[in-house]
Amino acid sequence: DTAVSQTPKYLVTQMGNDKSIKCEQNLGHDTMYWYKQDSKKFLKIMFSYNNKELIINETVPNRFSPKSPDKAHLNLHINSLELGDSAVYFCASSQGRIYNSPLHFGNGTRLTVT
Amino acid sequence: AQSVTQLDSQVPVFEEAPVELRCNYSSSVSVYLFWYVQYPNQGLQLLLKYLSGSTLVKGINGFEAEFNKSQTSFHLRKPSVHISDTAEYFCAVSDHGGGFKTIFGAGTRLFVKA
């Protein structure tokens, strides 16, 4: 059983398009995250939701909009895609709204904008 | 605000040799420290964590790390590496001042040679 699953695994699209990435976790966690990993492998947090409430919203262009329909799902919608959005996007989850809870990651979505 | 510095971007080592991957952090409050490993085309998975107590922490796959508060370090070690340990290793920190964020270092690429 996959604990944190993301779809799609690969996403190739043209500049200006709108795309979505979906994430689901079956670990029973109530906190979920989106991280962006650039070409140099640097990981940066974008958003976090706890029980459908947005608790972290980093300095991310407002073309990126997260949505959590329930605590097991966190989606990421990106409008007007730009070349610089090309990266690997990771969904993660953790147990509860606590600082010492390790993150469980999905396998990532590789977004390529041409 | 917390930050993490991984001092080596790449570490080449021969199989069965020992290895140390260095990590330093900065934080004004008590911290929780983690090491994650990322194999090619996969998400990150937890290797080990320091939350409190003994400063020597043992993790999966024979890895261990030592928390040194005076030097603000959390170096990862393995006495004898295998080819299969070739991967990207990330040090991470979260603390009470970070607002539930886990901040990652830039990663260290461990390359094990036969």
PDB file of C-alpha atoms in Angstrom:
ATOM      1  CA  ASP A   1       0.000   0.000   0.000  1.00  0.00           C
ATOM      2  CA  THR A   2       1.358   3.383  -1.010  1.00  0.00           C
ATOM      3  CA  ALA A   3       1.311   5.719   1.980  1.00  0.00           C
ATOM      4  CA  VAL A   4       1.524   9.062   0.145  1.00  0.00           C
ATOM      5  CA  SER A   5       0.626   8.956  -3.521  1.00  0.00           C
ATOM      6  CA  GLN A   6       0.834  11.720  -6.089  1.00  0.00           C
ATOM      7  CA  THR A   7      -0.530  11.934  -9.585  1.00  0.00           C
ATOM      8  CA  PRO A   8       0.671  12.401 -12.193  1.00  0.00           C
ATOM      9  CA  LYS A   9       4.283  11.266 -11.887  1.00  0.00           C
ATOM     10  CA  TYR A  10       5.325  13.282 -14.921  1.00  0.00           C
ATOM     11  CA  LEU A  11       3.712  16.411 -16.311  1.00  0.00           C
ATOM     12  CA  VAL A  12       4.926  18.097 -19.494  1.00  0.00           C
ATOM     13  CA  THR A  13       3.091  21.202 -20.592  1.00  0.00           C
ATOM     14  CA  GLN A  14       3.508  24.499 -22.366  1.00  0.00           C
ATOM     15  CA  MET A  15       3.877  27.955 -20.921  1.00  0.00           C
ATOM     16  CA  GLY A  16       0.596  29.625 -20.109  1.00  0.00           C
ATOM     17  CA  ASN A  17      -1.305  26.413 -19.426  1.00  0.00           C
ATOM     18  CA  ASP A  18      -3.061  25.530 -16.162  1.00  0.00           C
ATOM     19  CA  LYS A  19      -2.350  22.191 -14.479  1.00  0.00           C
ATOM     20  CA  SER A  20      -3.134  20.334 -11.262  1.00  0.00           C
ATOM     21  CA  ILE A  21      -1.304  17.793  -9.138  1.00  0.00           C
ATOM     22  CA  LYS A  22      -3.169  15.541  -6.752  1.00  0.00           C
ATOM     23  CA  CYS A  23      -2.009  13.985  -3.505  1.00  0.00           C
ATOM     24  CA  GLU A  24      -3.566  11.439  -1.197  1.00  0.00           C
ATOM     25  CA  GLN A  25      -2.297   9.858   2.005  1.00  0.00           C
ATOM     26  CA  ASN A  26      -3.618   6.780   3.780  1.00  0.00           C
ATOM     27  CA  LEU A  27      -1.561   7.141   6.956  1.00  0.00           C
ATOM     28  CA  GLY A  28      -4.300   8.826   8.950  1.00  0.00           C
ATOM     29  CA  HIS A  29      -2.204  11.996   9.237  1.00  0.00           C
ATOM     30  CA  ASP A  30      -3.938  15.327   9.541  1.00  0.00           C
ATOM     31  CA  THR A  31      -1.165  17.615   8.267  1.00  0.00           C
ATOM     32  CA  MET A  32      -0.084  17.736   4.639  1.00  0.00           C
ATOM     33  CA  TYR A  33       2.497  19.753   2.737  1.00  0.00           C
ATOM     34  CA  TRP A  34       3.717  20.744  -0.694  1.00  0.00           C
ATOM     35  CA  TYR A  35       7.457  21.067  -1.238  1.00  0.00           C
ATOM     36  CA  LYS A  36       9.237  22.189  -4.392  1.00  0.00           C
ATOM     37  CA  GLN A  37      12.615  20.647  -5.333  1.00  0.00           C
ATOM     38  CA  ASP A  38      14.599  22.561  -7.903  1.00  0.00           C
ATOM     39  CA  SER A  39      17.198  21.276 -10.348  1.00  0.00           C
ATOM     40  CA  LYS A  40      19.910  21.567  -7.679  1.00  0.00           C
ATOM     41  CA  LYS A  41      17.881  19.332  -5.345  1.00  0.00           C
ATOM     42  CA  PHE A  42      17.065  22.208  -2.994  1.00  0.00           C
ATOM     43  CA  LEU A  43      13.788  21.599  -1.141  1.00  0.00           C
ATOM     44  CA  LYS A  44      11.551  24.503  -0.226  1.00  0.00           C
ATOM     45  CA  ILE A  45       8.241  24.345   1.567  1.00  0.00           C
ATOM     46  CA  MET A  46       5.330  25.960  -0.234  1.00  0.00           C
ATOM     47  CA  PHE A  47       2.163  25.207   1.709  1.00  0.00           C
ATOM     48  CA  SER A  48       0.844  23.194   4.623  1.00  0.00           C
ATOM     49  CA  TYR A  49      -2.650  22.250   5.685  1.00  0.00           C
ATOM     50  CA  ASN A  50      -3.790  20.900   9.045  1.00  0.00           C
ATOM     51  CA  ASN A  51      -7.291  19.425   9.083  1.00  0.00           C
ATOM     52  CA  LYS A  52      -8.154  21.387   5.940  1.00  0.00           C
ATOM     53  CA  GLU A  53      -6.861  24.640   7.455  1.00  0.00           C
ATOM     54  CA  LEU A  54      -4.015  26.459   5.711  1.00  0.00           C
ATOM     55  CA  ILE A  55      -1.229  26.880   8.293  1.00  0.00           C
ATOM     56  CA  ILE A  56       1.824  27.592   6.152  1.00  0.00           C
ATOM     57  CA  ASN A  57       1.777  29.777   3.064  1.00  0.00           C
ATOM     58  CA  GLU A  58       5.291  30.675   1.994  1.00  0.00           C
ATOM     59  CA  THR A  59       6.242  33.369  -0.493  1.00  0.00           C
ATOM     60  CA  VAL A  60       4.842  31.594  -3.509  1.00  0.00           C
ATOM     61  CA  PRO A  61       3.329  33.303  -6.580  1.00  0.00           C
ATOM     62  CA  ASN A  62      -0.443  33.459  -6.308  1.00  0.00           C
ATOM     63  CA  ARG A  63      -0.611  31.418  -9.509  1.00  0.00           C
ATOM     64  CA  PHE A  64      -0.161  28.471  -7.138  1.00  0.00           C
ATOM     65  CA  SER A  65      -3.286  27.542  -5.224  1.00  0.00           C
ATOM     66  CA  PRO A  66      -3.522  24.595  -2.857  1.00  0.00           C
ATOM     67  CA  LYS A  67      -6.787  22.966  -1.942  1.00  0.00           C
ATOM     68  CA  SER A  68      -7.561  20.390   0.722  1.00  0.00           C
ATOM     69  CA  PRO A  69     -11.006  18.825   0.355  1.00  0.00           C
ATOM     70  CA  ASP A  70     -10.383  16.644   3.407  1.00  0.00           C
ATOM     71  CA  LYS A  71      -7.447  15.796   5.651  1.00  0.00           C
ATOM     72  CA  ALA A  72      -6.356  12.889   3.440  1.00  0.00           C
ATOM     73  CA  HIS A  73      -6.097  14.940   0.247  1.00  0.00           C
ATOM     74  CA  LEU A  74      -4.114  17.985  -0.801  1.00  0.00           C
ATOM     75  CA  ASN A  75      -4.112  19.208  -4.384  1.00  0.00           C
ATOM     76  CA  LEU A  76      -2.027  21.888  -6.066  1.00  0.00           C
ATOM     77  CA  HIS A  77      -3.329  23.926  -8.954  1.00  0.00           C
ATOM     78  CA  ILE A  78      -0.985  26.089 -10.998  1.00  0.00           C
ATOM     79  CA  ASN A  79      -2.250  28.792 -13.352  1.00  0.00           C
ATOM     80  CA  SER A  80      -0.390  30.368 -16.260  1.00  0.00           C
ATOM     81  CA  LEU A  81       2.611  28.085 -16.026  1.00  0.00           C
ATOM     82  CA  GLU A  82       6.062  29.618 -16.516  1.00  0.00           C
ATOM     83  CA  LEU A  83       9.410  28.084 -17.446  1.00  0.00           C
ATOM     84  CA  GLY A  84      10.654  28.671 -13.896  1.00  0.00           C
ATOM     85  CA  ASP A  85       7.928  26.439 -12.507  1.00  0.00           C
ATOM     86  CA  SER A  86       9.773  23.418 -13.866  1.00  0.00           C
ATOM     87  CA  ALA A  87      10.743  21.340 -10.837  1.00  0.00           C
ATOM     88  CA  VAL A  88       9.804  18.258  -8.876  1.00  0.00           C
ATOM     89  CA  TYR A  89       6.871  18.837  -6.540  1.00  0.00           C
ATOM     90  CA  PHE A  90       6.604  16.645  -3.474  1.00  0.00           C
ATOM     91  CA  CYS A  91       3.599  16.073  -1.313  1.00  0.00           C
ATOM     92  CA  ALA A  92       4.224  15.049   2.290  1.00  0.00           C
ATOM     93  CA  SER A  93       2.257  14.340   5.421  1.00  0.00           C
ATOM     94  CA  SER A  94       2.935  14.185   9.143  1.00  0.00           C
ATOM     95  CA  GLN A  95       1.197  13.086  12.297  1.00  0.00           C
ATOM     96  CA  GLY A  96      -0.505  15.950  13.964  1.00  0.00           C
ATOM     97  CA  ARG A  97       0.356  19.588  14.288  1.00  0.00           C
ATOM     98  CA  ILE A  98       3.604  19.024  16.168  1.00  0.00           C
ATOM     99  CA  TYR A  99       7.169  20.029  15.548  1.00  0.00           C
ATOM    100  CA  ASN A 100       8.869  16.707  16.066  1.00  0.00           C
ATOM    101  CA  SER A 101       6.809  14.634  13.680  1.00  0.00           C
ATOM    102  CA  PRO A 102       8.813  13.323  10.707  1.00  0.00           C
ATOM    103  CA  LEU A 103       7.533  13.851   7.191  1.00  0.00           C
ATOM    104  CA  HIS A 104       6.319  11.065   4.906  1.00  0.00           C
ATOM    105  CA  PHE A 105       6.872  11.939   1.245  1.00  0.00           C
ATOM    106  CA  GLY A 106       5.267  10.910  -1.991  1.00  0.00           C
ATOM    107  CA  ASN A 107       7.443  10.009  -4.968  1.00  0.00           C
ATOM    108  CA  GLY A 108       7.110  13.412  -6.544  1.00  0.00           C
ATOM    109  CA  THR A 109       5.656  14.937  -9.693  1.00  0.00           C
ATOM    110  CA  ARG A 110       8.204  16.094 -12.241  1.00  0.00           C
ATOM    111  CA  LEU A 111       6.785  19.165 -13.944  1.00  0.00           C
ATOM    112  CA  THR A 112       8.415  20.328 -17.176  1.00  0.00           C
ATOM    113  CA  VAL A 113       7.234  23.568 -18.742  1.00  0.00           C
ATOM    114  CA  THR A 114       8.286  24.150 -22.339  1.00  0.00           C
TER     115      THR A 114
ATOM    116  CA  ALA B   1      14.594  31.609  12.055  1.00  0.00           C
ATOM    117  CA  GLN B   2      16.204  28.236  11.720  1.00  0.00           C
ATOM    118  CA  SER B   3      18.601  27.246   8.950  1.00  0.00           C
ATOM    119  CA  VAL B   4      20.597  24.186   7.939  1.00  0.00           C
ATOM    120  CA  THR B   5      23.992  24.003   6.275  1.00  0.00           C
ATOM    121  CA  GLN B   6      25.316  20.835   4.738  1.00  0.00           C
ATOM    122  CA  LEU B   7      28.995  21.409   4.317  1.00  0.00           C
ATOM    123  CA  ASP B   8      29.655  19.014   1.442  1.00  0.00           C
ATOM    124  CA  SER B   9      27.669  18.947  -1.775  1.00  0.00           C
ATOM    125  CA  GLN B  10      29.256  15.667  -2.883  1.00  0.00           C
ATOM    126  CA  VAL B  11      31.074  12.905  -1.015  1.00  0.00           C
ATOM    127  CA  PRO B  12      32.718  10.151  -3.052  1.00  0.00           C
ATOM    128  CA  VAL B  13      33.798   7.107  -1.071  1.00  0.00           C
ATOM    129  CA  PHE B  14      34.885   3.549  -1.774  1.00  0.00           C
ATOM    130  CA  GLU B  15      32.700   0.627  -0.842  1.00  0.00           C
ATOM    131  CA  GLU B  16      33.222  -0.644   2.739  1.00  0.00           C
ATOM    132  CA  ALA B  17      34.906   2.607   3.779  1.00  0.00           C
ATOM    133  CA  PRO B  18      33.468   4.759   6.583  1.00  0.00           C
ATOM    134  CA  VAL B  19      31.677   7.989   5.763  1.00  0.00           C
ATOM    135  CA  GLU B  20      30.606  11.145   7.562  1.00  0.00           C
ATOM    136  CA  LEU B  21      28.139  13.643   6.112  1.00  0.00           C
ATOM    137  CA  ARG B  22      28.275  16.975   7.901  1.00  0.00           C
ATOM    138  CA  CYS B  23      25.364  19.120   8.977  1.00  0.00           C
ATOM    139  CA  ASN B  24      25.253  22.330  10.983  1.00  0.00           C
ATOM    140  CA  TYR B  25      22.129  24.165  12.035  1.00  0.00           C
ATOM    141  CA  SER B  26      21.172  27.469  13.543  1.00  0.00           C
ATOM    142  CA  SER B  27      18.187  28.079  15.745  1.00  0.00           C
ATOM    143  CA  SER B  28      17.383  30.256  18.704  1.00  0.00           C
ATOM    144  CA  VAL B  29      15.248  27.616  20.414  1.00  0.00           C
ATOM    145  CA  SER B  30      15.274  23.895  21.035  1.00  0.00           C
ATOM    146  CA  VAL B  31      15.406  21.923  17.831  1.00  0.00           C
ATOM    147  CA  TYR B  32      14.354  18.638  16.387  1.00  0.00           C
ATOM    148  CA  LEU B  33      16.776  17.242  13.832  1.00  0.00           C
ATOM    149  CA  PHE B  34      16.325  14.736  11.031  1.00  0.00           C
ATOM    150  CA  TRP B  35      18.243  13.010   8.279  1.00  0.00           C
ATOM    151  CA  TYR B  36      16.396  11.912   5.165  1.00  0.00           C
ATOM    152  CA  VAL B  37      17.626   9.906   2.173  1.00  0.00           C
ATOM    153  CA  GLN B  38      16.446  10.292  -1.405  1.00  0.00           C
ATOM    154  CA  TYR B  39      17.147   7.528  -3.908  1.00  0.00           C
ATOM    155  CA  PRO B  40      16.919   8.386  -7.627  1.00  0.00           C
ATOM    156  CA  ASN B  41      13.402   9.209  -8.826  1.00  0.00           C
ATOM    157  CA  GLN B  42      11.933   8.685  -5.383  1.00  0.00           C
ATOM    158  CA  GLY B  43      10.660  10.789  -2.524  1.00  0.00           C
ATOM    159  CA  LEU B  44      12.562  11.347   0.692  1.00  0.00           C
ATOM    160  CA  GLN B  45      12.441   8.773   3.456  1.00  0.00           C
ATOM    161  CA  LEU B  46      13.408   9.182   7.074  1.00  0.00           C
ATOM    162  CA  LEU B  47      16.801   7.762   8.120  1.00  0.00           C
ATOM    163  CA  LEU B  48      16.803   8.913  11.729  1.00  0.00           C
ATOM    164  CA  LYS B  49      15.703  11.678  14.053  1.00  0.00           C
ATOM    165  CA  TYR B  50      16.845  13.444  17.193  1.00  0.00           C
ATOM    166  CA  LEU B  51      14.064  14.703  19.423  1.00  0.00           C
ATOM    167  CA  SER B  52      15.584  14.599  22.905  1.00  0.00           C
ATOM    168  CA  GLY B  53      17.583  12.328  25.198  1.00  0.00           C
ATOM    169  CA  SER B  54      20.686  10.474  24.071  1.00  0.00           C
ATOM    170  CA  THR B  55      22.775  12.504  21.670  1.00  0.00           C
ATOM    171  CA  LEU B  56      23.732   9.436  19.641  1.00  0.00           C
ATOM    172  CA  VAL B  57      20.868   8.387  17.435  1.00  0.00           C
ATOM    173  CA  LYS B  58      20.727   5.175  15.440  1.00  0.00           C
ATOM    174  CA  GLY B  59      18.713   4.883  12.250  1.00  0.00           C
ATOM    175  CA  ILE B  60      17.955   2.493   9.457  1.00  0.00           C
ATOM    176  CA  ASN B  61      20.515   0.879   7.144  1.00  0.00           C
ATOM    177  CA  GLY B  62      23.313   1.113   9.727  1.00  0.00           C
ATOM    178  CA  PHE B  63      23.425   4.910   9.855  1.00  0.00           C
ATOM    179  CA  GLU B  64      23.838   6.914  13.044  1.00  0.00           C
ATOM    180  CA  ALA B  65      24.120  10.589  13.903  1.00  0.00           C
ATOM    181  CA  GLU B  66      25.370  12.565  16.851  1.00  0.00           C
ATOM    182  CA  PHE B  67      23.735  15.714  18.145  1.00  0.00           C
ATOM    183  CA  ASN B  68      26.269  18.250  19.410  1.00  0.00           C
ATOM    184  CA  LYS B  69      24.536  21.244  20.931  1.00  0.00           C
ATOM    185  CA  SER B  70      27.689  23.262  21.599  1.00  0.00           C
ATOM    186  CA  GLN B  71      28.806  22.938  17.992  1.00  0.00           C
ATOM    187  CA  THR B  72      25.240  23.041  16.620  1.00  0.00           C
ATOM    188  CA  SER B  73      25.984  19.991  14.531  1.00  0.00           C
ATOM    189  CA  PHE B  74      24.217  16.775  13.619  1.00  0.00           C
ATOM    190  CA  HIS B  75      26.663  14.762  11.525  1.00  0.00           C
ATOM    191  CA  LEU B  76      25.627  11.491   9.902  1.00  0.00           C
ATOM    192  CA  ARG B  77      27.973   8.511   9.935  1.00  0.00           C
ATOM    193  CA  LYS B  78      28.187   4.959   8.695  1.00  0.00           C
ATOM    194  CA  PRO B  79      31.155   2.699   9.493  1.00  0.00           C
ATOM    195  CA  SER B  80      31.047   0.758   6.215  1.00  0.00           C
ATOM    196  CA  VAL B  81      29.106   1.873   3.154  1.00  0.00           C
ATOM    197  CA  HIS B  82      27.606  -0.194   0.352  1.00  0.00           C
ATOM    198  CA  ILE B  83      27.028   0.602  -3.292  1.00  0.00           C
ATOM    199  CA  SER B  84      23.317   0.734  -2.475  1.00  0.00           C
ATOM    200  CA  ASP B  85      23.923   3.715  -0.147  1.00  0.00           C
ATOM    201  CA  THR B  86      24.517   5.920  -3.194  1.00  0.00           C
ATOM    202  CA  ALA B  87      21.837   8.592  -2.845  1.00  0.00           C
ATOM    203  CA  GLU B  88      21.138  12.195  -1.844  1.00  0.00           C
ATOM    204  CA  TYR B  89      21.097  12.830   1.890  1.00  0.00           C
ATOM    205  CA  PHE B  90      19.264  15.737   3.485  1.00  0.00           C
ATOM    206  CA  CYS B  91      19.625  17.164   6.961  1.00  0.00           C
ATOM    207  CA  ALA B  92      16.522  18.928   8.281  1.00  0.00           C
ATOM    208  CA  VAL B  93      15.476  20.933  11.318  1.00  0.00           C
ATOM    209  CA  SER B  94      12.206  22.026  12.861  1.00  0.00           C
ATOM    210  CA  ASP B  95      11.666  24.089  15.952  1.00  0.00           C
ATOM    211  CA  HIS B  96       9.077  25.988  17.884  1.00  0.00           C
ATOM    212  CA  GLY B  97      10.018  29.217  16.192  1.00  0.00           C
ATOM    213  CA  GLY B  98       9.558  27.833  12.717  1.00  0.00           C
ATOM    214  CA  GLY B  99       5.811  27.615  12.694  1.00  0.00           C
ATOM    215  CA  PHE B 100       5.547  23.891  12.008  1.00  0.00           C
ATOM    216  CA  LYS B 101       7.993  24.148   9.142  1.00  0.00           C
ATOM    217  CA  THR B 102      10.717  21.608   8.503  1.00  0.00           C
ATOM    218  CA  ILE B 103      13.658  23.303   6.829  1.00  0.00           C
ATOM    219  CA  PHE B 104      16.020  21.240   4.702  1.00  0.00           C
ATOM    220  CA  GLY B 105      19.696  21.617   3.932  1.00  0.00           C
ATOM    221  CA  ALA B 106      20.881  21.692   0.329  1.00  0.00           C
ATOM    222  CA  GLY B 107      21.662  17.980   0.341  1.00  0.00           C
ATOM    223  CA  THR B 108      24.826  15.897   0.069  1.00  0.00           C
ATOM    224  CA  ARG B 109      25.287  13.489  -2.786  1.00  0.00           C
ATOM    225  CA  LEU B 110      26.941  10.303  -1.479  1.00  0.00           C
ATOM    226  CA  PHE B 111      28.560   8.344  -4.280  1.00  0.00           C
ATOM    227  CA  VAL B 112      29.877   4.903  -3.329  1.00  0.00           C
ATOM    228  CA  LYS B 113      32.444   3.469  -5.710  1.00  0.00           C
ATOM    229  CA  ALA B 114      33.341  -0.186  -6.125  1.00  0.00           C
TER     230      ALA B 114
END
